[in-house]
Short mmCIF file of C-alpha atoms and ligand atoms in Angstrom, two decimals:
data_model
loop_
_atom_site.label_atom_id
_atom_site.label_comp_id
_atom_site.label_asym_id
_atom_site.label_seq_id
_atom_site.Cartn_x
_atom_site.Cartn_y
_atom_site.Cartn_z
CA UNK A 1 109.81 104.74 96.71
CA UNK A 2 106.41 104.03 97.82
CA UNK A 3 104.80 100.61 96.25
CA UNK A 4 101.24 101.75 95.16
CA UNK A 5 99.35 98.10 95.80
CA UNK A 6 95.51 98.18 94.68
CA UNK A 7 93.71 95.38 96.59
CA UNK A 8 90.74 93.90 94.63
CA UNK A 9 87.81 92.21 96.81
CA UNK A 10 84.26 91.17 95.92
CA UNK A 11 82.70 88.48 97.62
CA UNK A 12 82.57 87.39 100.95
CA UNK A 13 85.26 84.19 101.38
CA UNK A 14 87.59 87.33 99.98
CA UNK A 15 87.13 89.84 102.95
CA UNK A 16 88.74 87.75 105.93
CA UNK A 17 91.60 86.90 103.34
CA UNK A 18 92.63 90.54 102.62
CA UNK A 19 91.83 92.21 105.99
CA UNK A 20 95.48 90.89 107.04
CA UNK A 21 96.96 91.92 104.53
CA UNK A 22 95.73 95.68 104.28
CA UNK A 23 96.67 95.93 108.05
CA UNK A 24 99.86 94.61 107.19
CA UNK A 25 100.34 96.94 104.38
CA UNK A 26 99.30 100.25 106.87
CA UNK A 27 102.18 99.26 108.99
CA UNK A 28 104.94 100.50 106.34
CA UNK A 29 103.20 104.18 105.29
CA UNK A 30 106.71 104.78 104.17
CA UNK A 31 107.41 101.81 101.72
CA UNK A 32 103.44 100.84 100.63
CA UNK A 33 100.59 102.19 100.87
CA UNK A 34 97.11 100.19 99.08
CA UNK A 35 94.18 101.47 97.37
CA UNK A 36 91.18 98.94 98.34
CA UNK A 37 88.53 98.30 95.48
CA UNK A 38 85.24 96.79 96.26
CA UNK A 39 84.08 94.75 93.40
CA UNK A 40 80.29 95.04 94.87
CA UNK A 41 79.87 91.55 93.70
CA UNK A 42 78.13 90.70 96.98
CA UNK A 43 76.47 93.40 98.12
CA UNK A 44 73.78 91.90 101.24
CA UNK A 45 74.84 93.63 104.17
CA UNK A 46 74.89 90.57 105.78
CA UNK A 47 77.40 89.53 103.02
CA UNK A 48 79.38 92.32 102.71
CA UNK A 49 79.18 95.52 104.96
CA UNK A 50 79.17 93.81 108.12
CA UNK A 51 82.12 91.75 107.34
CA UNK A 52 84.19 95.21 106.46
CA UNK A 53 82.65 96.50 109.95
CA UNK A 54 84.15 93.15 112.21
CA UNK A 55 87.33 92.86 110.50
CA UNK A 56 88.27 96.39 110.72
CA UNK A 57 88.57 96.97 107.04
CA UNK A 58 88.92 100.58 106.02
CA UNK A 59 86.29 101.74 103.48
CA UNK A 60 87.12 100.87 100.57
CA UNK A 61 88.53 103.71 98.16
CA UNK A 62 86.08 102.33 95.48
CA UNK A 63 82.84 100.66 95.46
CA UNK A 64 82.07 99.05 91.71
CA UNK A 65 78.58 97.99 92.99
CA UNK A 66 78.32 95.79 89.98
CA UNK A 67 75.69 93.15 91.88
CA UNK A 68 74.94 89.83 90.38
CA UNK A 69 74.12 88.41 86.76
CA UNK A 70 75.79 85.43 84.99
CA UNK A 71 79.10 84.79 84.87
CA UNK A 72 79.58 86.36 81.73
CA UNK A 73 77.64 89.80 82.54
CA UNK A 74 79.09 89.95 86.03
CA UNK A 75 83.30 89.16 85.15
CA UNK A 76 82.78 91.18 82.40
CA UNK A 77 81.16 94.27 84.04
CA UNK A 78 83.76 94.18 86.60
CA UNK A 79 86.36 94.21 84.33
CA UNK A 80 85.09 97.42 82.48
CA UNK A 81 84.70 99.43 85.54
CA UNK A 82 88.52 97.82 86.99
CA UNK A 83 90.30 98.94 83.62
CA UNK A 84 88.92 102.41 83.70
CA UNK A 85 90.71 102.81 87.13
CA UNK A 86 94.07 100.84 86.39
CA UNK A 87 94.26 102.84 83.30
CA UNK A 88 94.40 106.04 85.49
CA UNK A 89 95.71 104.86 88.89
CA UNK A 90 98.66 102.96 87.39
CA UNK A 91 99.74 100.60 90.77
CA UNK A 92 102.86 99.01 90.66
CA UNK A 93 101.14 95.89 92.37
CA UNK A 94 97.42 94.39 91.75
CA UNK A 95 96.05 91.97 94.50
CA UNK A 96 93.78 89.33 94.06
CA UNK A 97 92.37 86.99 96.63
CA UNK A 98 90.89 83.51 96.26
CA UNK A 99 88.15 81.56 93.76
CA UNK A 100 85.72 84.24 92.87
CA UNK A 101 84.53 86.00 89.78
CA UNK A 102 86.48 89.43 91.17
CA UNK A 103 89.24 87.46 91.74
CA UNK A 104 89.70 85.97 87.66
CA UNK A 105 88.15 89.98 86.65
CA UNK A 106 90.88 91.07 88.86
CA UNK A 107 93.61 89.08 87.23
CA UNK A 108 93.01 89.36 83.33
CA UNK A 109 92.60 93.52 83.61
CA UNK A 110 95.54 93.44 85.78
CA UNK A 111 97.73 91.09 83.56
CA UNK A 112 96.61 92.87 80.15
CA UNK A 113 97.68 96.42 81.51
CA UNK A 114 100.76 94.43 81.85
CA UNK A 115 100.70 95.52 85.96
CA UNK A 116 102.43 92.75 87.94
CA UNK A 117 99.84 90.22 89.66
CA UNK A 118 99.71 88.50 93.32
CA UNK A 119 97.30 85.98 93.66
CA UNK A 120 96.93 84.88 97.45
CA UNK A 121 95.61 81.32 98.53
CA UNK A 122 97.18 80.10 95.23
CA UNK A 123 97.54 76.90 93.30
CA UNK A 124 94.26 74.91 94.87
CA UNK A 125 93.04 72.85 92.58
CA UNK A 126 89.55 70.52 92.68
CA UNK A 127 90.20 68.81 89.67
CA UNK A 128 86.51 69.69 88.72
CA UNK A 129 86.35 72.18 86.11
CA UNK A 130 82.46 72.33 86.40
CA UNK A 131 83.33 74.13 89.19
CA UNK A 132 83.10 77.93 88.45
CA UNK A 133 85.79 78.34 91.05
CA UNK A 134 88.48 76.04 89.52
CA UNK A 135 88.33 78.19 86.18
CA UNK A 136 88.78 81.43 87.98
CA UNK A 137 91.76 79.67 90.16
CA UNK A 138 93.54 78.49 87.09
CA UNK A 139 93.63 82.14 85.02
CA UNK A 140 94.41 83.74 88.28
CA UNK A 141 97.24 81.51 88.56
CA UNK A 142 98.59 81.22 85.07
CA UNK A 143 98.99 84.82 85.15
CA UNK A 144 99.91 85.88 88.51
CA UNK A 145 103.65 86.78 89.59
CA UNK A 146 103.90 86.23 92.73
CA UNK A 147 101.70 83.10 93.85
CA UNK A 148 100.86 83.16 97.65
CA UNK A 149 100.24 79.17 98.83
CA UNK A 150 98.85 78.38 101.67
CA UNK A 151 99.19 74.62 101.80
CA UNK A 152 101.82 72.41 100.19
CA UNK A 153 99.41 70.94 97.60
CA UNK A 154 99.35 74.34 96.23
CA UNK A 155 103.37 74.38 95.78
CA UNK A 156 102.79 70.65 94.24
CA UNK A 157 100.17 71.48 91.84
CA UNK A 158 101.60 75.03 90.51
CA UNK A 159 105.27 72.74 89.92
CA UNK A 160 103.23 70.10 87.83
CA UNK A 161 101.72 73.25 85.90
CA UNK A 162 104.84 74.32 85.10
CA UNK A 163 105.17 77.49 87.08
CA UNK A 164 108.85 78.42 88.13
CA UNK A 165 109.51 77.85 91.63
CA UNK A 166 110.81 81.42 91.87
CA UNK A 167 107.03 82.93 91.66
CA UNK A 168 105.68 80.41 94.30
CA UNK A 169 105.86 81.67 98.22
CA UNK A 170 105.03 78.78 100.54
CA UNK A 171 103.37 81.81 103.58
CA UNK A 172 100.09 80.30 105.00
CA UNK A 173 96.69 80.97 104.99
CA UNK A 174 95.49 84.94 105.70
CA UNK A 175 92.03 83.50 106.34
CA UNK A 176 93.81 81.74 109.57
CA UNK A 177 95.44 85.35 110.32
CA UNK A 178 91.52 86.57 110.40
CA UNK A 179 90.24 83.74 112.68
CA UNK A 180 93.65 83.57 115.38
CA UNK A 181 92.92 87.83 115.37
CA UNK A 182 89.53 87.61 115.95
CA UNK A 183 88.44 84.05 118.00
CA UNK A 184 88.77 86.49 121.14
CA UNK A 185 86.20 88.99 120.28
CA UNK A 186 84.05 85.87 118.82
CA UNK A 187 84.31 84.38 122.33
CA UNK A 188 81.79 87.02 123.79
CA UNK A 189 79.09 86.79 120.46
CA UNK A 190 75.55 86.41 121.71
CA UNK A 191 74.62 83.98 118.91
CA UNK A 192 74.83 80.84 121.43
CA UNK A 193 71.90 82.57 123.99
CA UNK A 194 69.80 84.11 120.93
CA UNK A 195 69.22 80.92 118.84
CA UNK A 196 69.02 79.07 123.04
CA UNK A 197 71.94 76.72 121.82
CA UNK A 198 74.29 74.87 124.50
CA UNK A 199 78.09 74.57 123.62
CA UNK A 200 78.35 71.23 121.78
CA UNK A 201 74.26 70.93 121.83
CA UNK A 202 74.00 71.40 118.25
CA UNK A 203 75.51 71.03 114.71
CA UNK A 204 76.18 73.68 112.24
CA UNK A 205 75.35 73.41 108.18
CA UNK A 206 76.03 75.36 105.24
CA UNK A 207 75.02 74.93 101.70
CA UNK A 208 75.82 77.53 98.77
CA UNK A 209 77.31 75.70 95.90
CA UNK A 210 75.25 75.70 92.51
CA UNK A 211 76.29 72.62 92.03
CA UNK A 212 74.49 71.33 95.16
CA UNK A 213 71.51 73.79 95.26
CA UNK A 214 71.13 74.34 92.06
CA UNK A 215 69.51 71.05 91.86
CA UNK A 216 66.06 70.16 92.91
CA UNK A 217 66.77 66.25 93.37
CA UNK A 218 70.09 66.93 94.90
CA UNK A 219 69.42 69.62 97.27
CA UNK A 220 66.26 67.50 98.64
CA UNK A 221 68.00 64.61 99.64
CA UNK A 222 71.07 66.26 101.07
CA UNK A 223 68.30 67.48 103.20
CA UNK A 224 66.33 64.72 103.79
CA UNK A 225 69.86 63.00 104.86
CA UNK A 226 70.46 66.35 107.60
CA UNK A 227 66.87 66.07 108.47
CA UNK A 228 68.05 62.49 109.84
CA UNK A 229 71.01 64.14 111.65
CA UNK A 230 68.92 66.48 112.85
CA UNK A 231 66.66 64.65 114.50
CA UNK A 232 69.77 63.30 117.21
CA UNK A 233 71.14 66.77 117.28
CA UNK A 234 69.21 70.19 115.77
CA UNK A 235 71.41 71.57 112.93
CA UNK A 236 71.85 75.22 112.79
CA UNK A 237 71.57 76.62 108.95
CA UNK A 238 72.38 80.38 107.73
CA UNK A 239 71.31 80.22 104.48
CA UNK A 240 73.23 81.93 101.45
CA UNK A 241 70.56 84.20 99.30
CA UNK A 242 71.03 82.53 96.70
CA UNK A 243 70.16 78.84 98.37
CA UNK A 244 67.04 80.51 100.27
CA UNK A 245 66.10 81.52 96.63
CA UNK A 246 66.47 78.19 95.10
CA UNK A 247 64.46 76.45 98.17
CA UNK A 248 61.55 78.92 97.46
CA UNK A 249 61.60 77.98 93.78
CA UNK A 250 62.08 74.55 94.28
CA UNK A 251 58.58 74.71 97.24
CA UNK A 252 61.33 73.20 99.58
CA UNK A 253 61.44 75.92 102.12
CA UNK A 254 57.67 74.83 104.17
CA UNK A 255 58.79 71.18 103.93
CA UNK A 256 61.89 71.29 105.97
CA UNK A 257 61.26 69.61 109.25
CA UNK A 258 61.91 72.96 111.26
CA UNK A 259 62.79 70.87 114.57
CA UNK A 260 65.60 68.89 112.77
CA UNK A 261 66.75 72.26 110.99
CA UNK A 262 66.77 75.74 112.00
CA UNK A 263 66.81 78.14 108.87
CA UNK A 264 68.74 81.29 109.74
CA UNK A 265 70.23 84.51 107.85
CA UNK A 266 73.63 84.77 106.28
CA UNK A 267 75.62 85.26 109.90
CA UNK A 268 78.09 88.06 110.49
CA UNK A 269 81.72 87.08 110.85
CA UNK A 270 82.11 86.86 114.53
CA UNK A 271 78.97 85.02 115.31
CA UNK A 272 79.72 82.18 112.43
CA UNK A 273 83.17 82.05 114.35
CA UNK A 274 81.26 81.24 118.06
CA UNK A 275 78.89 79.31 116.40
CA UNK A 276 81.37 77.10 114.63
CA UNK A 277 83.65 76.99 117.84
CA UNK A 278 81.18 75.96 119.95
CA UNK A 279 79.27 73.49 117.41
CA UNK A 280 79.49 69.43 117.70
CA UNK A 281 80.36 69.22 114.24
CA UNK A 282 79.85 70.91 111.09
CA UNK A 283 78.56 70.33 107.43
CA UNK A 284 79.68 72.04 104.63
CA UNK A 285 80.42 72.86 101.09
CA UNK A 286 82.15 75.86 101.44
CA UNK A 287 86.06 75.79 100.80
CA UNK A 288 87.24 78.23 103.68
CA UNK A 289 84.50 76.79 106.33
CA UNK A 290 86.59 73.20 105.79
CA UNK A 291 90.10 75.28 107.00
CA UNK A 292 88.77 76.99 109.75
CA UNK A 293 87.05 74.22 111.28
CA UNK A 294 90.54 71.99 110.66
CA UNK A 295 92.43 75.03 112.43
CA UNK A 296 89.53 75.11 115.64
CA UNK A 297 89.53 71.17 115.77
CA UNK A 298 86.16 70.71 115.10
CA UNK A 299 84.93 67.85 112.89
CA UNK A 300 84.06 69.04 109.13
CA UNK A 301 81.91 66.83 106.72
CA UNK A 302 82.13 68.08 103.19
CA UNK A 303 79.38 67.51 101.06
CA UNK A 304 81.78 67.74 97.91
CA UNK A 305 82.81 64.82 95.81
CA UNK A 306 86.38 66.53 96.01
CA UNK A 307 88.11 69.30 98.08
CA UNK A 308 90.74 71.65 96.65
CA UNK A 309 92.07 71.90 99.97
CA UNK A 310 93.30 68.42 100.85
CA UNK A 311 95.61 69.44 103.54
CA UNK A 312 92.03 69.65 105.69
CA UNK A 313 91.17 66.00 105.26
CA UNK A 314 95.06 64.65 105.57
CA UNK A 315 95.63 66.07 108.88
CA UNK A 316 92.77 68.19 109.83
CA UNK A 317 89.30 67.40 110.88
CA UNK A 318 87.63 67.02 107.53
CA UNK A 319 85.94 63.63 105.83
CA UNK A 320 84.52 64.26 102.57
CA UNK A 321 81.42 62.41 101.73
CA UNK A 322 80.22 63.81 98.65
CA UNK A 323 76.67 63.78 98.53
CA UNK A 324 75.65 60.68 99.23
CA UNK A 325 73.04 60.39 101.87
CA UNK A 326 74.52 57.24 103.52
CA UNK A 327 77.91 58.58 103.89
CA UNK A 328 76.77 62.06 105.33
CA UNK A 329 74.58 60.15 108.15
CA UNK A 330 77.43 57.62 108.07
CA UNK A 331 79.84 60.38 109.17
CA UNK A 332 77.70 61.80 111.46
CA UNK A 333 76.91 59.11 113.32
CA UNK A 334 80.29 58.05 113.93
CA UNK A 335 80.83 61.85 115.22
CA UNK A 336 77.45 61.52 117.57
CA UNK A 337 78.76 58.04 118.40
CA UNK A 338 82.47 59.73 119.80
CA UNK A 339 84.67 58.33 116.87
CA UNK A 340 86.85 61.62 116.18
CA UNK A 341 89.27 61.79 113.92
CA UNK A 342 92.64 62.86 114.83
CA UNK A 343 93.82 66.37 113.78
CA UNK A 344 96.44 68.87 113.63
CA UNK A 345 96.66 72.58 112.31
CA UNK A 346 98.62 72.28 108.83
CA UNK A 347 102.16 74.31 108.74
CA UNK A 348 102.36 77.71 108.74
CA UNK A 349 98.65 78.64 109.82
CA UNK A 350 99.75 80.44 112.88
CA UNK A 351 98.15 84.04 112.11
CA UNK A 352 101.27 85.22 110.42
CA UNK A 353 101.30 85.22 106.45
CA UNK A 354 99.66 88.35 106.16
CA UNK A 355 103.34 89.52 107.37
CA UNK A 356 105.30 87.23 105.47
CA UNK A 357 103.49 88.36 102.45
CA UNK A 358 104.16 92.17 102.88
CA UNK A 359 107.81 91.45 104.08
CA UNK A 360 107.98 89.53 100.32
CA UNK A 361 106.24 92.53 98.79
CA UNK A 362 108.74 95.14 100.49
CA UNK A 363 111.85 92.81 99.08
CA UNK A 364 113.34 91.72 103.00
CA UNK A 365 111.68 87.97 102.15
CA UNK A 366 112.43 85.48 99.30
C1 UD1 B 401 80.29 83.47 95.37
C2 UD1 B 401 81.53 82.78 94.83
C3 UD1 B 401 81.80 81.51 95.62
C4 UD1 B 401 81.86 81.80 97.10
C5 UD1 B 401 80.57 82.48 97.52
C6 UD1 B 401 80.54 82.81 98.99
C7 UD1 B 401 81.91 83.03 92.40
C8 UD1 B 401 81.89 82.33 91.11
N1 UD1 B 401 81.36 82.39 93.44
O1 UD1 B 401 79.19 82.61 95.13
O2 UD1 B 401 83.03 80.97 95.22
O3 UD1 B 401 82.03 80.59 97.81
O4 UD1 B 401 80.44 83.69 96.76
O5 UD1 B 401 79.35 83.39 99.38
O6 UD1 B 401 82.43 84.13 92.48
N2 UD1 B 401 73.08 87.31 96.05
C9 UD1 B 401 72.37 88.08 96.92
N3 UD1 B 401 73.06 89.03 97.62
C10 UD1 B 401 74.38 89.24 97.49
C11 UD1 B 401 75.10 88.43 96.59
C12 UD1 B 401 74.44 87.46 95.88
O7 UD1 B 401 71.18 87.92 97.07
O8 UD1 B 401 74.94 90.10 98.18
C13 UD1 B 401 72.37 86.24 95.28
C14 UD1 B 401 71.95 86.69 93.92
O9 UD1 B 401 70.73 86.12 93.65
C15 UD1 B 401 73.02 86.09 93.02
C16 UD1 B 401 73.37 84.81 93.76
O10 UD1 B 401 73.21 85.13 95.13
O11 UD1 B 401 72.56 85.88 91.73
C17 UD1 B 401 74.76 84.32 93.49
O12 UD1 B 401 75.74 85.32 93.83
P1 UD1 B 401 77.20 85.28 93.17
O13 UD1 B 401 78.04 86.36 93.67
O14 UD1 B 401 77.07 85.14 91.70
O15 UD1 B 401 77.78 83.89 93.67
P2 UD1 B 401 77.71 83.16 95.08
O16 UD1 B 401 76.82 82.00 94.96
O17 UD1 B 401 77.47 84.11 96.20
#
């Protein structure tokens, strides 16, 4: 019998964590076969289209084109638009991917049409429910089926929830799968000669969480604190829409010192891959920016109070500071200064769970 497996995306963090899988899944025409759904929940075609266009994603079947709004508006108009379909199309599998608001849509339509749930990059957990991601993580967890972990504090927390130990599936990270698949073709990206960067010559920063730019006085002295870095080494900055937006409101934009930090667009896949590759070190409060970095060996600074991915910062390359403007120079210093930290790549991020998930899927894994 063929497994009819709709794959739900929305926002960017989600495309690199399903292109795996949907390759995996065109392997076995006989035994699967997936029907892709775009949420539209980013819809930039720096965010979205070009992503789809360097991973080698198919078109997707459907294209919601929902947009933005609040939580509320946004969650809720995807789930209208998703029910109509699953109502119709029927799969025997719904997959959801990550943190984001298409993700938790995703899950409850899913769940209350009573269609069995997989929720990959399962059981992270911040601790920080003011985190819009955290909510969406838990729902998408508490009513998945099959929970897809990619690092062992994801098995730990998902046990101390309660969740049998039958529904949790230690495979690795599908984000890895995306970066070991596509570091070669990132090797010959441009972006080092177009922004006149040397290997190592520069750092890398990026800053998208409401939490941090949401926030006149906090997004001004994170970067009065990377204006200091940036003035020993330039830091390189593709800006999220929404944090370009916020520095306009806030009259930040004309103030940054523009020698210390270079404002760029939203960078495609492959060129954010070079650039990080190549970078000194990179600053961050993005969750998936803290693995790949940890997987490339290149030192990560957080500018989170916590991570939901503490696997990074136990053997990988990332220090969280938070956002206090001592420790982030602090950190930076010591990087400048040649104090690395010592780092491995966590278990199981070897470019393979997309496999192991669709060999679980098919029934040959348990
Ligand atoms: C979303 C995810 C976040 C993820 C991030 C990666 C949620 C709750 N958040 O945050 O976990 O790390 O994506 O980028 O799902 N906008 C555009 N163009 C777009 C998309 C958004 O200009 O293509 C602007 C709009 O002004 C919008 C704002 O960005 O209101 C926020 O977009 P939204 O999708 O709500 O959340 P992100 O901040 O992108």
């Amino acid at each position: 019998m063929n497994k009819k497996i709709t794959v739900i995306v929305g926002a960017r963090p989600n495309f690199m964590k399903a292109a795996p899988v949907l390759n995996e899944i065109q392997k076995h025409p006989d035994s699967l076969s997936a029907f892709l759904i775009h949420t539209g929940q980013h819809y930039d075609h720096n965010l979205s289209k070009l992503f789809f266009e360097e991973l080698g994603m198919p078109n997707p079947d459907l294209y919601l084109g929902v947009g933005s709004g609040s939580h509320a508006e946004q969650t809720a108009k995807i789930m209208v638009e998703l029910e109509k379909v699953m109502m119709k199309a029927r799969p025997d599998l719904v997959m959801v991917f990550g943190d984001v608001n298409s993700t938790l849509a995703g899950a409850l339509v899913a769940s209350k049409l009573c269609v069995p749930l997989a929720h990959v990059e399962a059981g992270l957990r911040s601790f920080d429910k003011k985190m819009p991601e955290e909510i969406n993580r838990m729902v998408a967890d508490c009513l998945a089926d099959f929970l897809f972990v990619t690092e062992k504090s994801g098995t730990e927390n998902l046990l101390r929830e309660g969740v049998s130990q039958k529904r949790i599936l230690s495979v690795g990270n599908t984000m890895i799968d995306s970066l070991v698949g596509n570091l070669g073709k990132a090797q010959k990206s441009k972006i080092l000669d177009q922004l006149r960067f040397k290997p190592q010559g520069y750092a890398v920063l990026t800053l998208h969480r409401p939490s941090n730019v949401d926030d006149i006085t906090i997004l001004s002295g994170l970067l009065e604190a990377i204006s200091t870095i940036g003035r020993r080494i330039p830091v390189v900055f593709p800006c999220h829409p929404r944090t370009r937006k916020e520095l306009n409101e806030f009259g930040l934009l004309d103030k940054i010192d523009k020698d210390a930090i270079r404002i760029v667009e939203p960078l495609g896949y492959l060129d954010f891959l070079k650039l990080q590759s190549e970078s000194k070190f990179v600053l961050t409060d993005s969750g998936g920016i803290q693995e790949e970095t940890t997987y490339l060996g290149i030192p990560c600074i957080t500018l989170r109070e916590y991570t939901e991915r503490p696997i990074t910062s136990e053997v990988g390359t990332n220090v969280i500071t938070g956002i206090n403007p001592d420790r982030i120079k602090s950190a930076a210093n010591s990087i400048l200064d040649g104090k690395m930290k010592e780092s491995r790549i966590p278990e199981l991020w070897d470019g393979k769970a997309a496999s192991r998930i669709v060999e679980f899927i098919m029934g040959n894994r348990n």
